[in-house]
Amino acid sequence: MMALYAQFWFTKILGLGHGLWVPLLIVVLLAIPSASGLFQSYLILWSGLIAVSLVFDGIDVWTYFTS
């Protein structure tokens, strides 16, 4: 993330730095069925928030490269 910021400053391409969240999201989604109780609720909430964040990052990166 710092390398992207140092190269491009504050632009929409910084969303690329969150690309590492995609494999983490997959791992967490696969762990949800084996979790239980409050921890399972936490993982579901976390996954939803990260998914929304990744959608916004994807839109930002897309607009950076297409404009």
mmCIF file of N, CA and C in Angstrom:
data_model
loop_
_atom_site.group_PDB
_atom_site.id
_atom_site.type_symbol
_atom_site.label_atom_id
_atom_site.label_comp_id
_atom_site.label_asym_id
_atom_site.label_seq_id
_atom_site.Cartn_x
_atom_site.Cartn_y
_atom_site.Cartn_z
ATOM 1 N N MET A 1 0.820 -1.177 0.000
ATOM 2 C CA MET A 1 0.000 0.000 0.000
ATOM 3 C C MET A 1 0.873 1.253 0.000
ATOM 4 N N MET A 2 1.899 1.252 0.831
ATOM 5 C CA MET A 2 2.784 2.422 0.880
ATOM 6 C C MET A 2 3.531 2.605 -0.432
ATOM 7 N N ALA A 3 3.880 1.500 -1.088
ATOM 8 C CA ALA A 3 4.559 1.604 -2.382
ATOM 9 C C ALA A 3 3.631 2.229 -3.417
ATOM 10 N N LEU A 4 2.366 1.832 -3.411
ATOM 11 C CA LEU A 4 1.401 2.443 -4.332
ATOM 12 C C LEU A 4 1.232 3.924 -4.027
ATOM 13 N N TYR A 5 1.133 4.256 -2.755
ATOM 14 C CA TYR A 5 0.964 5.654 -2.372
ATOM 15 C C TYR A 5 2.191 6.473 -2.758
ATOM 16 N N ALA A 6 3.379 5.920 -2.561
ATOM 17 C CA ALA A 6 4.602 6.641 -2.903
ATOM 18 C C ALA A 6 4.698 6.885 -4.406
ATOM 19 N N GLN A 7 4.194 5.959 -5.195
ATOM 20 C CA GLN A 7 4.275 6.073 -6.654
ATOM 21 C C GLN A 7 3.165 6.951 -7.234
ATOM 22 N N PHE A 8 1.941 6.782 -6.761
ATOM 23 C CA PHE A 8 0.792 7.422 -7.401
ATOM 24 C C PHE A 8 0.110 8.488 -6.546
ATOM 25 N N TRP A 9 0.571 8.695 -5.305
ATOM 26 C CA TRP A 9 -0.069 9.585 -4.346
ATOM 27 C C TRP A 9 -1.470 9.093 -4.059
ATOM 28 N N PHE A 10 -2.381 9.992 -3.755
ATOM 29 C CA PHE A 10 -3.726 9.565 -3.359
ATOM 30 C C PHE A 10 -4.628 9.555 -4.590
ATOM 31 N N THR A 11 -4.683 8.410 -5.251
ATOM 32 C CA THR A 11 -5.548 8.235 -6.412
ATOM 33 C C THR A 11 -6.365 6.965 -6.225
ATOM 34 N N LYS A 12 -7.247 6.729 -7.177
ATOM 35 C CA LYS A 12 -8.136 5.570 -7.070
ATOM 36 C C LYS A 12 -7.407 4.249 -7.241
ATOM 37 N N ILE A 13 -6.173 4.275 -7.697
ATOM 38 C CA ILE A 13 -5.421 3.028 -7.875
ATOM 39 C C ILE A 13 -5.028 2.403 -6.530
ATOM 40 N N LEU A 14 -5.149 3.158 -5.462
ATOM 41 C CA LEU A 14 -4.816 2.608 -4.142
ATOM 42 C C LEU A 14 -5.700 1.418 -3.780
ATOM 43 N N GLY A 15 -6.824 1.257 -4.466
ATOM 44 C CA GLY A 15 -7.678 0.101 -4.239
ATOM 45 C C GLY A 15 -6.984 -1.212 -4.553
ATOM 46 N N LEU A 16 -5.943 -1.169 -5.384
ATOM 47 C CA LEU A 16 -5.182 -2.384 -5.681
ATOM 48 C C LEU A 16 -4.512 -2.951 -4.436
ATOM 49 N N GLY A 17 -4.205 -2.100 -3.491
ATOM 50 C CA GLY A 17 -3.572 -2.557 -2.259
ATOM 51 C C GLY A 17 -4.457 -3.479 -1.439
ATOM 52 N N HIS A 18 -5.745 -3.419 -1.678
ATOM 53 C CA HIS A 18 -6.672 -4.270 -0.945
ATOM 54 C C HIS A 18 -6.929 -5.585 -1.661
ATOM 55 N N GLY A 19 -6.219 -5.834 -2.740
ATOM 56 C CA GLY A 19 -6.376 -7.090 -3.475
ATOM 57 C C GLY A 19 -6.033 -8.315 -2.648
ATOM 58 N N LEU A 20 -5.175 -8.140 -1.660
ATOM 59 C CA LEU A 20 -4.819 -9.268 -0.791
ATOM 60 C C LEU A 20 -5.971 -9.674 0.121
ATOM 61 N N TRP A 21 -6.979 -8.821 0.209
ATOM 62 C CA TRP A 21 -8.139 -9.169 1.027
ATOM 63 C C TRP A 21 -8.991 -10.245 0.374
ATOM 64 N N VAL A 22 -8.883 -10.405 -0.949
ATOM 65 C CA VAL A 22 -9.718 -11.390 -1.648
ATOM 66 C C VAL A 22 -9.427 -12.811 -1.154
ATOM 67 N N PRO A 23 -8.161 -13.266 -1.117
ATOM 68 C CA PRO A 23 -7.915 -14.606 -0.569
ATOM 69 C C PRO A 23 -8.314 -14.728 0.902
ATOM 70 N N LEU A 24 -8.101 -13.669 1.669
ATOM 71 C CA LEU A 24 -8.501 -13.692 3.077
ATOM 72 C C LEU A 24 -10.016 -13.824 3.203
ATOM 73 N N LEU A 25 -10.749 -13.119 2.358
ATOM 74 C CA LEU A 25 -12.209 -13.225 2.380
ATOM 75 C C LEU A 25 -12.656 -14.642 2.045
ATOM 76 N N ILE A 26 -12.000 -15.265 1.086
ATOM 77 C CA ILE A 26 -12.341 -16.644 0.720
ATOM 78 C C ILE A 26 -12.113 -17.584 1.900
ATOM 79 N N VAL A 27 -10.983 -17.434 2.573
ATOM 80 C CA VAL A 27 -10.678 -18.284 3.734
ATOM 81 C C VAL A 27 -11.724 -18.086 4.830
ATOM 82 N N VAL A 28 -12.086 -16.846 5.087
ATOM 83 C CA VAL A 28 -13.074 -16.574 6.134
ATOM 84 C C VAL A 28 -14.441 -17.131 5.743
ATOM 85 N N LEU A 29 -14.823 -16.978 4.477
ATOM 86 C CA LEU A 29 -16.110 -17.526 4.031
ATOM 87 C C LEU A 29 -16.147 -19.044 4.177
ATOM 88 N N LEU A 30 -15.027 -19.696 3.919
ATOM 89 C CA LEU A 30 -14.970 -21.147 4.079
ATOM 90 C C LEU A 30 -14.989 -21.567 5.551
ATOM 91 N N ALA A 31 -14.572 -20.672 6.442
ATOM 92 C CA ALA A 31 -14.538 -20.987 7.871
ATOM 93 C C ALA A 31 -15.876 -20.745 8.561
ATOM 94 N N ILE A 32 -16.765 -20.002 7.925
ATOM 95 C CA ILE A 32 -18.041 -19.660 8.571
ATOM 96 C C ILE A 32 -18.860 -20.891 8.955
ATOM 97 N N PRO A 33 -19.002 -21.904 8.081
ATOM 98 C CA PRO A 33 -19.831 -23.054 8.481
ATOM 99 C C PRO A 33 -19.313 -23.805 9.710
ATOM 100 N N SER A 34 -18.012 -23.817 9.913
ATOM 101 C CA SER A 34 -17.478 -24.551 11.063
ATOM 102 C C SER A 34 -17.470 -23.716 12.343
ATOM 103 N N ALA A 35 -17.691 -22.415 12.223
ATOM 104 C CA ALA A 35 -17.756 -21.556 13.409
ATOM 105 C C ALA A 35 -19.154 -21.642 14.011
ATOM 106 N N SER A 36 -19.275 -21.172 15.234
ATOM 107 C CA SER A 36 -20.589 -21.204 15.875
ATOM 108 C C SER A 36 -20.750 -20.000 16.791
ATOM 109 N N GLY A 37 -21.983 -19.706 17.084
ATOM 110 C CA GLY A 37 -22.297 -18.667 18.049
ATOM 111 C C GLY A 37 -21.915 -17.276 17.598
ATOM 112 N N LEU A 38 -21.433 -16.514 18.556
ATOM 113 C CA LEU A 38 -21.087 -15.121 18.315
ATOM 114 C C LEU A 38 -19.926 -14.982 17.334
ATOM 115 N N PHE A 39 -18.999 -15.933 17.360
ATOM 116 C CA PHE A 39 -17.866 -15.875 16.435
ATOM 117 C C PHE A 39 -18.340 -16.031 14.996
ATOM 118 N N GLN A 40 -19.317 -16.901 14.768
ATOM 119 C CA GLN A 40 -19.867 -17.072 13.423
ATOM 120 C C GLN A 40 -20.552 -15.780 12.967
ATOM 121 N N SER A 41 -21.274 -15.143 13.859
ATOM 122 C CA SER A 41 -21.916 -13.864 13.531
ATOM 123 C C SER A 41 -20.874 -12.813 13.186
ATOM 124 N N TYR A 42 -19.785 -12.794 13.952
ATOM 125 C CA TYR A 42 -18.697 -11.861 13.681
ATOM 126 C C TYR A 42 -18.110 -12.102 12.295
ATOM 127 N N LEU A 43 -17.863 -13.361 11.942
ATOM 128 C CA LEU A 43 -17.294 -13.670 10.635
ATOM 129 C C LEU A 43 -18.234 -13.273 9.505
ATOM 130 N N ILE A 44 -19.524 -13.465 9.703
ATOM 131 C CA ILE A 44 -20.502 -13.070 8.686
ATOM 132 C C ILE A 44 -20.506 -11.556 8.512
ATOM 133 N N LEU A 45 -20.517 -10.826 9.620
ATOM 134 C CA LEU A 45 -20.489 -9.369 9.561
ATOM 135 C C LEU A 45 -19.201 -8.877 8.916
ATOM 136 N N TRP A 46 -18.073 -9.431 9.334
ATOM 137 C CA TRP A 46 -16.775 -9.047 8.777
ATOM 138 C C TRP A 46 -16.736 -9.304 7.275
ATOM 139 N N SER A 47 -17.236 -10.456 6.848
ATOM 140 C CA SER A 47 -17.234 -10.805 5.430
ATOM 141 C C SER A 47 -18.080 -9.834 4.619
ATOM 142 N N GLY A 48 -19.225 -9.467 5.152
ATOM 143 C CA GLY A 48 -20.081 -8.511 4.458
ATOM 144 C C GLY A 48 -19.428 -7.153 4.307
ATOM 145 N N LEU A 49 -18.812 -6.681 5.378
ATOM 146 C CA LEU A 49 -18.147 -5.377 5.321
ATOM 147 C C LEU A 49 -16.967 -5.381 4.356
ATOM 148 N N ILE A 50 -16.177 -6.439 4.386
ATOM 149 C CA ILE A 50 -15.028 -6.525 3.490
ATOM 150 C C ILE A 50 -15.489 -6.659 2.043
ATOM 151 N N ALA A 51 -16.569 -7.403 1.812
ATOM 152 C CA ALA A 51 -17.091 -7.549 0.452
ATOM 153 C C ALA A 51 -17.544 -6.197 -0.097
ATOM 154 N N VAL A 52 -18.231 -5.413 0.716
ATOM 155 C CA VAL A 52 -18.658 -4.080 0.281
ATOM 156 C C VAL A 52 -17.441 -3.205 0.000
ATOM 157 N N SER A 53 -16.451 -3.265 0.865
ATOM 158 C CA SER A 53 -15.225 -2.496 0.664
ATOM 159 C C SER A 53 -14.526 -2.890 -0.632
ATOM 160 N N LEU A 54 -14.481 -4.184 -0.917
ATOM 161 C CA LEU A 54 -13.843 -4.648 -2.148
ATOM 162 C C LEU A 54 -14.613 -4.207 -3.386
ATOM 163 N N VAL A 55 -15.923 -4.123 -3.285
ATOM 164 C CA VAL A 55 -16.713 -3.610 -4.414
ATOM 165 C C VAL A 55 -16.348 -2.154 -4.680
ATOM 166 N N PHE A 56 -16.279 -1.344 -3.629
ATOM 167 C CA PHE A 56 -15.880 0.052 -3.802
ATOM 168 C C PHE A 56 -14.463 0.159 -4.368
ATOM 169 N N ASP A 57 -13.545 -0.660 -3.871
ATOM 170 C CA ASP A 57 -12.178 -0.658 -4.394
ATOM 171 C C ASP A 57 -12.158 -1.056 -5.864
ATOM 172 N N GLY A 58 -12.942 -2.060 -6.218
ATOM 173 C CA GLY A 58 -13.007 -2.492 -7.613
ATOM 174 C C GLY A 58 -13.521 -1.395 -8.523
ATOM 175 N N ILE A 59 -14.538 -0.680 -8.070
ATOM 176 C CA ILE A 59 -15.068 0.439 -8.851
ATOM 177 C C ILE A 59 -14.011 1.521 -9.011
ATOM 178 N N ASP A 60 -13.304 1.842 -7.938
ATOM 179 C CA ASP A 60 -12.253 2.862 -8.003
ATOM 180 C C ASP A 60 -11.148 2.473 -8.974
ATOM 181 N N VAL A 61 -10.680 1.237 -8.892
ATOM 182 C CA VAL A 61 -9.602 0.784 -9.782
ATOM 183 C C VAL A 61 -10.094 0.776 -11.225
ATOM 184 N N TRP A 62 -11.322 0.317 -11.434
ATOM 185 C CA TRP A 62 -11.891 0.293 -12.789
ATOM 186 C C TRP A 62 -11.946 1.702 -13.379
ATOM 187 N N THR A 63 -12.431 2.671 -12.601
ATOM 188 C CA THR A 63 -12.513 4.038 -13.116
ATOM 189 C C THR A 63 -11.128 4.641 -13.322
ATOM 190 N N TYR A 64 -10.152 4.234 -12.524
ATOM 191 C CA TYR A 64 -8.791 4.732 -12.722
ATOM 192 C C TYR A 64 -8.244 4.281 -14.071
ATOM 193 N N PHE A 65 -8.431 3.006 -14.395
ATOM 194 C CA PHE A 65 -7.864 2.474 -15.627
ATOM 195 C C PHE A 65 -8.686 2.818 -16.867
ATOM 196 N N THR A 66 -9.957 3.128 -16.713
ATOM 197 C CA THR A 66 -10.781 3.429 -17.883
ATOM 198 C C THR A 66 -10.929 4.918 -18.145
ATOM 199 N N SER A 67 -10.414 5.753 -17.274
ATOM 200 C CA SER A 67 -10.530 7.195 -17.519
ATOM 201 C C SER A 67 -9.193 7.827 -17.806
#
